[in-house]
C-alpha cells in the first residue's frame, strides 16, 4: 500500500489474538496501519494474526519521533491514533496530541495517561475519602543498588506512609498484565523482589520507570469496563476476578485467570461512584477505560486504572454480557463524536458470562469433560520458536514470551444463572482456584 489518507493507526499490537480496532476500521473502509517493533511484527505473523493493511517496523514505538518518521516515509496521514497494547497507551495519546488528530482533543486537551503512582496521587486529591492501599514509590535505581537501600524503600513524598504492614505487593508503576508483580511476606523477600523488579524489563525491552510497594489488601477483586463520554463514566460490565498464585523463582507472583462478568447497570453503587471518581480525578473525558478494585469489609480499595480496552480477551466478554461492542463504542466516540449507545434488547446479551485463561493442560482436559453446548474452548496457536530472532530481539520479546506465550487457550462459559457460570469456570480452573 503506497500511502494512505484518513488512516487508522494502531501503536502496538494486541497480545490476546483479538484485533477489535482493526475490525472497526475495516467496517468503515479505513486503511489500517500497525506500528510495532520489527521482532514483534515477525512474532505475530508466526502466530497467524490478522494482517493490517500496512505494518510499519519501528525500533522504539514509544518514541513519537520514530513513529512520525515511519508514517511520513510511508505517506500515511492518520485520522485516528489508538494504542493496541497497554505499553504504548502514553505514546498514542502523545502522538495524537502532537499531530492534532483524534482522539485529541476530546479526551482532554491536557490529558496525560497517568501511571499507577500518579493515579493514586490524583485520586487522593480529587476524592480523599476513597480507600487505597498504603504504599510508597521506589526508584528502580535505588531498588537495585543494595539490600539496605532497597529495604529502606527510598520513599517519595512526605504524605506517604513511613511504614507498611506485611504482606506487601511489589509492582512496576508502568507494567501490565501482572508483569513484575510479586507478593512478599517480610523485608528480606521485599528486598529480593525490588532487586528482581529493578533488573527486569517491560514489554519491548524497555526499563520500568518506577516501582510501587503497597500493602496487600485481602478481599474480592473486581474490575469495571467502561466508556468515558464528556467526562462521565458509563459502565458496560464489571467482573469478579480470580487471581491465582504463580511462582516467580523463590517469590510468588500473580496471574489473572478467571473473569466472571455481569452487566454494568447491575454494579453496586459504590463501584459506579469509584469509577466516576477515577475518570474525574485523571481528567479522562472520552474513551475506553477499566478500573481494578478490591472489596472487603472495609469497602472498595482502588488499585489501578487503564485508559484502553482490556486485554486477555475481555473485549469479547464485554460484548457477550452487555450486548455492546466495546471497541466500536470507543472508535465511534473518538472518530465520529458519537455518544455511547444504550443497552440493546436482552436477546443480544447474557446476564452472566465468564472466561478462563488456560495455563495448564489439565484445565483444558477438565473443560473438555463438560457438554459442548455449555462451554466454548479456543486453543492458542503454537508458541513460535526462537529461530530467526537475534539475542537482542529475544531479549525484547522476553516479557511476551513469559507472560502471553504461557496462555494455552481460553474457555468461555455463559448462562442465565451467574452461579452456574461460576461453578463450571472454577471447576475448569481446578483446585488452585478453590474448585
Short mmCIF file of N, CA and C in Angstrom, two decimals, residues 175-275:
data_model
loop_
_atom_site.label_atom_id
_atom_site.label_comp_id
_atom_site.label_asym_id
_atom_site.label_seq_id
_atom_site.Cartn_x
_atom_site.Cartn_y
_atom_site.Cartn_z
N UNK A 175 3.80 -1.27 34.44
CA UNK A 175 3.67 -2.62 33.91
C UNK A 175 2.23 -2.93 33.56
N UNK A 176 2.00 -4.13 33.03
CA UNK A 176 0.64 -4.54 32.66
C UNK A 176 0.55 -6.04 32.71
N UNK A 177 -0.68 -6.54 32.89
CA UNK A 177 -0.91 -7.98 32.83
C UNK A 177 -0.25 -8.78 33.93
N UNK A 178 0.03 -8.14 35.07
CA UNK A 178 0.66 -8.85 36.17
C UNK A 178 2.17 -8.96 36.04
N UNK A 179 2.75 -8.33 35.00
CA UNK A 179 4.19 -8.41 34.79
C UNK A 179 4.93 -7.74 35.94
N UNK A 180 5.84 -8.49 36.58
CA UNK A 180 6.67 -7.94 37.64
C UNK A 180 5.98 -7.75 38.97
N UNK A 181 4.76 -8.26 39.13
CA UNK A 181 4.01 -8.09 40.38
C UNK A 181 4.30 -9.28 41.29
N UNK A 182 4.71 -8.99 42.53
CA UNK A 182 5.16 -10.03 43.45
C UNK A 182 4.58 -9.79 44.84
N UNK A 183 4.15 -10.86 45.50
CA UNK A 183 3.70 -10.80 46.90
C UNK A 183 4.89 -11.13 47.79
N UNK A 184 5.12 -10.30 48.81
CA UNK A 184 6.24 -10.52 49.73
C UNK A 184 5.71 -10.54 51.16
N UNK A 185 6.35 -11.39 52.01
CA UNK A 185 5.86 -11.60 53.38
C UNK A 185 6.75 -10.97 54.43
N UNK A 186 7.93 -10.51 54.04
CA UNK A 186 8.84 -9.93 55.01
C UNK A 186 9.83 -9.03 54.28
N UNK A 187 10.70 -8.34 55.06
CA UNK A 187 11.62 -7.38 54.46
C UNK A 187 12.65 -8.06 53.57
N UNK A 188 13.06 -9.29 53.92
CA UNK A 188 14.04 -9.99 53.08
C UNK A 188 13.44 -10.30 51.71
N UNK A 189 12.20 -10.79 51.66
CA UNK A 189 11.55 -11.05 50.37
C UNK A 189 11.33 -9.75 49.61
N UNK A 190 11.00 -8.68 50.34
CA UNK A 190 10.79 -7.39 49.67
C UNK A 190 12.07 -6.91 49.00
N UNK A 191 13.19 -7.01 49.69
CA UNK A 191 14.45 -6.59 49.10
C UNK A 191 14.77 -7.40 47.85
N UNK A 192 14.50 -8.71 47.91
CA UNK A 192 14.74 -9.57 46.75
C UNK A 192 13.81 -9.19 45.60
N UNK A 193 12.53 -8.95 45.91
CA UNK A 193 11.57 -8.59 44.86
C UNK A 193 11.93 -7.25 44.22
N UNK A 194 12.38 -6.29 45.02
CA UNK A 194 12.77 -5.00 44.49
C UNK A 194 13.98 -5.13 43.56
N UNK A 195 14.95 -5.93 43.96
CA UNK A 195 16.11 -6.13 43.10
C UNK A 195 15.72 -6.82 41.80
N UNK A 196 14.85 -7.85 41.90
CA UNK A 196 14.41 -8.54 40.70
C UNK A 196 13.66 -7.60 39.76
N UNK A 197 12.76 -6.78 40.34
CA UNK A 197 11.96 -5.87 39.53
C UNK A 197 12.84 -4.80 38.88
N UNK A 198 13.85 -4.34 39.62
CA UNK A 198 14.74 -3.32 39.06
C UNK A 198 15.55 -3.88 37.89
N UNK A 199 15.83 -5.17 37.92
CA UNK A 199 16.61 -5.80 36.86
C UNK A 199 15.74 -6.26 35.70
N UNK A 200 14.42 -6.34 35.91
CA UNK A 200 13.50 -6.82 34.87
C UNK A 200 13.24 -5.73 33.83
N UNK A 201 12.63 -6.12 32.74
CA UNK A 201 12.31 -5.16 31.68
C UNK A 201 10.84 -5.23 31.34
N UNK A 202 10.34 -4.13 30.83
CA UNK A 202 8.97 -4.03 30.39
C UNK A 202 8.83 -4.69 29.02
N UNK A 203 7.60 -4.74 28.52
CA UNK A 203 7.39 -5.23 27.16
C UNK A 203 8.18 -4.36 26.18
N UNK A 204 8.76 -4.99 25.18
CA UNK A 204 9.58 -4.28 24.23
C UNK A 204 11.01 -4.08 24.67
N UNK A 205 11.34 -4.54 25.88
CA UNK A 205 12.71 -4.45 26.36
C UNK A 205 13.06 -3.19 27.09
N UNK A 206 12.10 -2.28 27.30
CA UNK A 206 12.39 -1.02 27.99
C UNK A 206 12.43 -1.25 29.50
N UNK A 207 13.13 -0.36 30.20
CA UNK A 207 13.18 -0.43 31.66
C UNK A 207 11.87 0.11 32.24
N UNK A 208 11.48 -0.40 33.42
CA UNK A 208 10.34 0.17 34.13
C UNK A 208 10.73 1.55 34.64
N UNK A 209 9.77 2.48 34.65
CA UNK A 209 10.07 3.85 35.08
C UNK A 209 10.05 4.01 36.58
N UNK A 210 9.49 3.08 37.32
CA UNK A 210 9.43 3.16 38.76
C UNK A 210 8.73 1.94 39.33
N UNK A 211 8.78 1.82 40.64
CA UNK A 211 8.18 0.68 41.33
C UNK A 211 7.31 1.18 42.48
N UNK A 212 6.28 0.39 42.80
CA UNK A 212 5.44 0.63 43.96
C UNK A 212 5.59 -0.52 44.94
N UNK A 213 5.58 -0.19 46.21
CA UNK A 213 5.43 -1.19 47.26
C UNK A 213 4.16 -0.82 48.01
N UNK A 214 3.20 -1.71 48.03
CA UNK A 214 1.93 -1.40 48.67
C UNK A 214 1.50 -2.52 49.60
N UNK A 215 0.69 -2.16 50.59
CA UNK A 215 0.15 -3.17 51.49
C UNK A 215 -0.81 -4.07 50.72
N UNK A 216 -0.69 -5.36 50.96
CA UNK A 216 -1.61 -6.30 50.32
C UNK A 216 -2.97 -6.20 50.97
N UNK A 217 -3.99 -5.96 50.17
CA UNK A 217 -5.36 -5.84 50.67
C UNK A 217 -6.10 -7.13 50.38
N UNK A 218 -6.48 -7.89 51.42
CA UNK A 218 -7.25 -9.11 51.18
C UNK A 218 -8.68 -8.78 50.80
N UNK A 219 -9.29 -9.63 49.99
CA UNK A 219 -10.68 -9.41 49.62
C UNK A 219 -10.96 -9.94 48.23
N UNK A 220 -12.11 -9.57 47.71
CA UNK A 220 -12.54 -9.99 46.37
C UNK A 220 -12.13 -8.94 45.36
N UNK A 221 -11.50 -9.39 44.30
CA UNK A 221 -11.03 -8.46 43.27
C UNK A 221 -12.09 -8.28 42.19
N UNK A 222 -12.28 -7.03 41.78
CA UNK A 222 -13.21 -6.69 40.71
C UNK A 222 -12.51 -5.77 39.71
N UNK A 223 -13.05 -5.78 38.50
CA UNK A 223 -12.67 -4.77 37.53
C UNK A 223 -13.93 -4.28 36.84
N UNK A 224 -13.92 -3.03 36.43
CA UNK A 224 -15.03 -2.48 35.65
C UNK A 224 -14.52 -2.12 34.27
N UNK A 225 -15.38 -2.28 33.28
CA UNK A 225 -15.04 -1.95 31.90
C UNK A 225 -16.05 -0.91 31.42
N UNK A 226 -15.55 0.21 30.95
CA UNK A 226 -16.49 1.27 30.61
C UNK A 226 -16.00 2.20 29.52
N UNK A 227 -16.82 3.21 29.30
CA UNK A 227 -16.55 4.27 28.33
C UNK A 227 -16.73 5.61 29.04
N UNK A 228 -15.76 6.49 28.87
CA UNK A 228 -15.93 7.87 29.33
C UNK A 228 -16.45 8.70 28.15
N UNK A 229 -17.44 9.53 28.45
CA UNK A 229 -18.02 10.40 27.42
C UNK A 229 -18.36 11.73 28.06
N UNK A 230 -17.72 12.80 27.55
CA UNK A 230 -17.89 14.13 28.14
C UNK A 230 -17.62 14.13 29.64
N UNK A 231 -16.63 13.35 30.04
CA UNK A 231 -16.23 13.32 31.43
C UNK A 231 -17.08 12.47 32.34
N UNK A 232 -18.05 11.77 31.80
CA UNK A 232 -18.92 10.90 32.60
C UNK A 232 -18.58 9.45 32.33
N UNK A 233 -18.53 8.66 33.38
CA UNK A 233 -18.19 7.25 33.26
C UNK A 233 -19.45 6.42 33.06
N UNK A 234 -19.40 5.59 32.04
CA UNK A 234 -20.52 4.66 31.80
C UNK A 234 -19.96 3.25 31.88
N UNK A 235 -20.52 2.43 32.76
CA UNK A 235 -20.04 1.06 32.93
C UNK A 235 -20.78 0.13 31.98
N UNK A 236 -20.01 -0.62 31.18
CA UNK A 236 -20.60 -1.64 30.32
C UNK A 236 -20.73 -2.96 31.06
N UNK A 237 -19.66 -3.33 31.78
CA UNK A 237 -19.67 -4.57 32.57
C UNK A 237 -18.82 -4.36 33.81
N UNK A 238 -18.96 -5.29 34.75
CA UNK A 238 -18.00 -5.40 35.83
C UNK A 238 -17.72 -6.88 36.04
N UNK A 239 -16.50 -7.19 36.43
CA UNK A 239 -16.05 -8.57 36.52
C UNK A 239 -15.52 -8.87 37.92
N UNK A 240 -15.90 -10.01 38.45
CA UNK A 240 -15.18 -10.56 39.58
C UNK A 240 -14.00 -11.34 39.02
N UNK A 241 -12.83 -11.14 39.61
CA UNK A 241 -11.61 -11.78 39.10
C UNK A 241 -11.15 -12.88 40.04
N UNK A 242 -10.62 -13.92 39.46
CA UNK A 242 -9.93 -14.95 40.21
C UNK A 242 -8.46 -14.87 39.83
N UNK A 243 -7.62 -14.54 40.79
CA UNK A 243 -6.19 -14.37 40.55
C UNK A 243 -5.47 -15.51 41.25
N UNK A 244 -4.75 -16.30 40.49
CA UNK A 244 -4.05 -17.46 41.04
C UNK A 244 -2.58 -17.14 41.27
N UNK A 245 -1.98 -17.77 42.28
CA UNK A 245 -0.55 -17.57 42.52
C UNK A 245 0.28 -18.16 41.39
N UNK A 246 1.44 -17.57 41.18
CA UNK A 246 2.35 -18.03 40.14
C UNK A 246 3.76 -17.88 40.67
N UNK A 247 4.52 -18.96 40.66
CA UNK A 247 5.88 -18.90 41.19
C UNK A 247 6.77 -18.06 40.29
N UNK A 248 7.50 -17.16 40.90
CA UNK A 248 8.45 -16.31 40.20
C UNK A 248 9.80 -16.52 40.88
N UNK A 249 10.48 -17.62 40.52
CA UNK A 249 11.69 -18.01 41.25
C UNK A 249 11.32 -18.45 42.65
N UNK A 250 11.90 -17.80 43.65
CA UNK A 250 11.58 -18.13 45.04
C UNK A 250 10.41 -17.31 45.57
N UNK A 251 9.90 -16.38 44.76
CA UNK A 251 8.82 -15.49 45.19
C UNK A 251 7.51 -15.87 44.50
N UNK A 252 6.41 -15.29 45.02
CA UNK A 252 5.09 -15.57 44.46
C UNK A 252 4.61 -14.41 43.62
N UNK A 253 4.28 -14.69 42.37
CA UNK A 253 3.67 -13.70 41.52
C UNK A 253 2.18 -13.95 41.38
N UNK A 254 1.56 -13.28 40.42
CA UNK A 254 0.11 -13.38 40.24
C UNK A 254 -0.20 -13.53 38.75
N UNK A 255 -1.32 -14.20 38.47
CA UNK A 255 -1.84 -14.25 37.11
C UNK A 255 -3.35 -14.20 37.17
N UNK A 256 -3.94 -13.20 36.48
CA UNK A 256 -5.39 -13.13 36.37
C UNK A 256 -5.85 -14.29 35.51
N UNK A 257 -6.67 -15.17 36.09
CA UNK A 257 -7.04 -16.40 35.40
C UNK A 257 -8.50 -16.40 34.98
N UNK A 258 -9.40 -16.11 35.90
CA UNK A 258 -10.84 -16.15 35.61
C UNK A 258 -11.44 -14.76 35.71
N UNK A 259 -12.41 -14.49 34.85
CA UNK A 259 -13.21 -13.28 34.94
C UNK A 259 -14.68 -13.69 34.84
N UNK A 260 -15.47 -13.30 35.82
CA UNK A 260 -16.90 -13.55 35.85
C UNK A 260 -17.60 -12.21 35.64
N UNK A 261 -18.21 -12.03 34.48
CA UNK A 261 -18.72 -10.72 34.07
C UNK A 261 -20.22 -10.62 34.26
N UNK A 262 -20.68 -9.41 34.60
CA UNK A 262 -22.10 -9.08 34.73
C UNK A 262 -22.32 -7.70 34.12
N UNK A 263 -23.57 -7.38 33.73
CA UNK A 263 -23.83 -6.09 33.09
C UNK A 263 -23.51 -4.91 34.01
N UNK A 264 -22.98 -3.84 33.42
CA UNK A 264 -22.60 -2.66 34.19
C UNK A 264 -23.71 -2.06 35.01
N UNK A 265 -24.96 -1.96 34.49
CA UNK A 265 -26.03 -1.37 35.29
C UNK A 265 -26.30 -2.12 36.59
N UNK A 266 -25.87 -3.38 36.68
CA UNK A 266 -26.10 -4.15 37.90
C UNK A 266 -24.98 -3.96 38.93
N UNK A 267 -23.97 -3.15 38.60
CA UNK A 267 -22.84 -2.95 39.51
C UNK A 267 -23.29 -2.25 40.79
N UNK A 268 -22.70 -2.57 41.92
CA UNK A 268 -23.03 -1.87 43.17
C UNK A 268 -22.77 -0.37 43.02
N UNK A 269 -23.59 0.46 43.69
CA UNK A 269 -23.42 1.92 43.56
C UNK A 269 -22.01 2.39 43.89
N UNK A 270 -21.38 1.78 44.89
CA UNK A 270 -20.03 2.18 45.25
C UNK A 270 -19.03 1.98 44.13
N UNK A 271 -19.23 0.93 43.34
CA UNK A 271 -18.33 0.65 42.23
C UNK A 271 -18.50 1.68 41.13
N UNK A 272 -19.74 2.03 40.85
CA UNK A 272 -20.02 3.05 39.84
C UNK A 272 -19.47 4.40 40.26
N UNK A 273 -19.65 4.74 41.54
CA UNK A 273 -19.16 6.03 42.03
C UNK A 273 -17.64 6.09 41.99
N UNK A 274 -16.95 4.99 42.33
CA UNK A 274 -15.50 4.99 42.28
C UNK A 274 -14.99 5.13 40.86
N UNK A 275 -15.65 4.47 39.91
CA UNK A 275 -15.25 4.62 38.50
C UNK A 275 -15.37 6.07 38.06
#
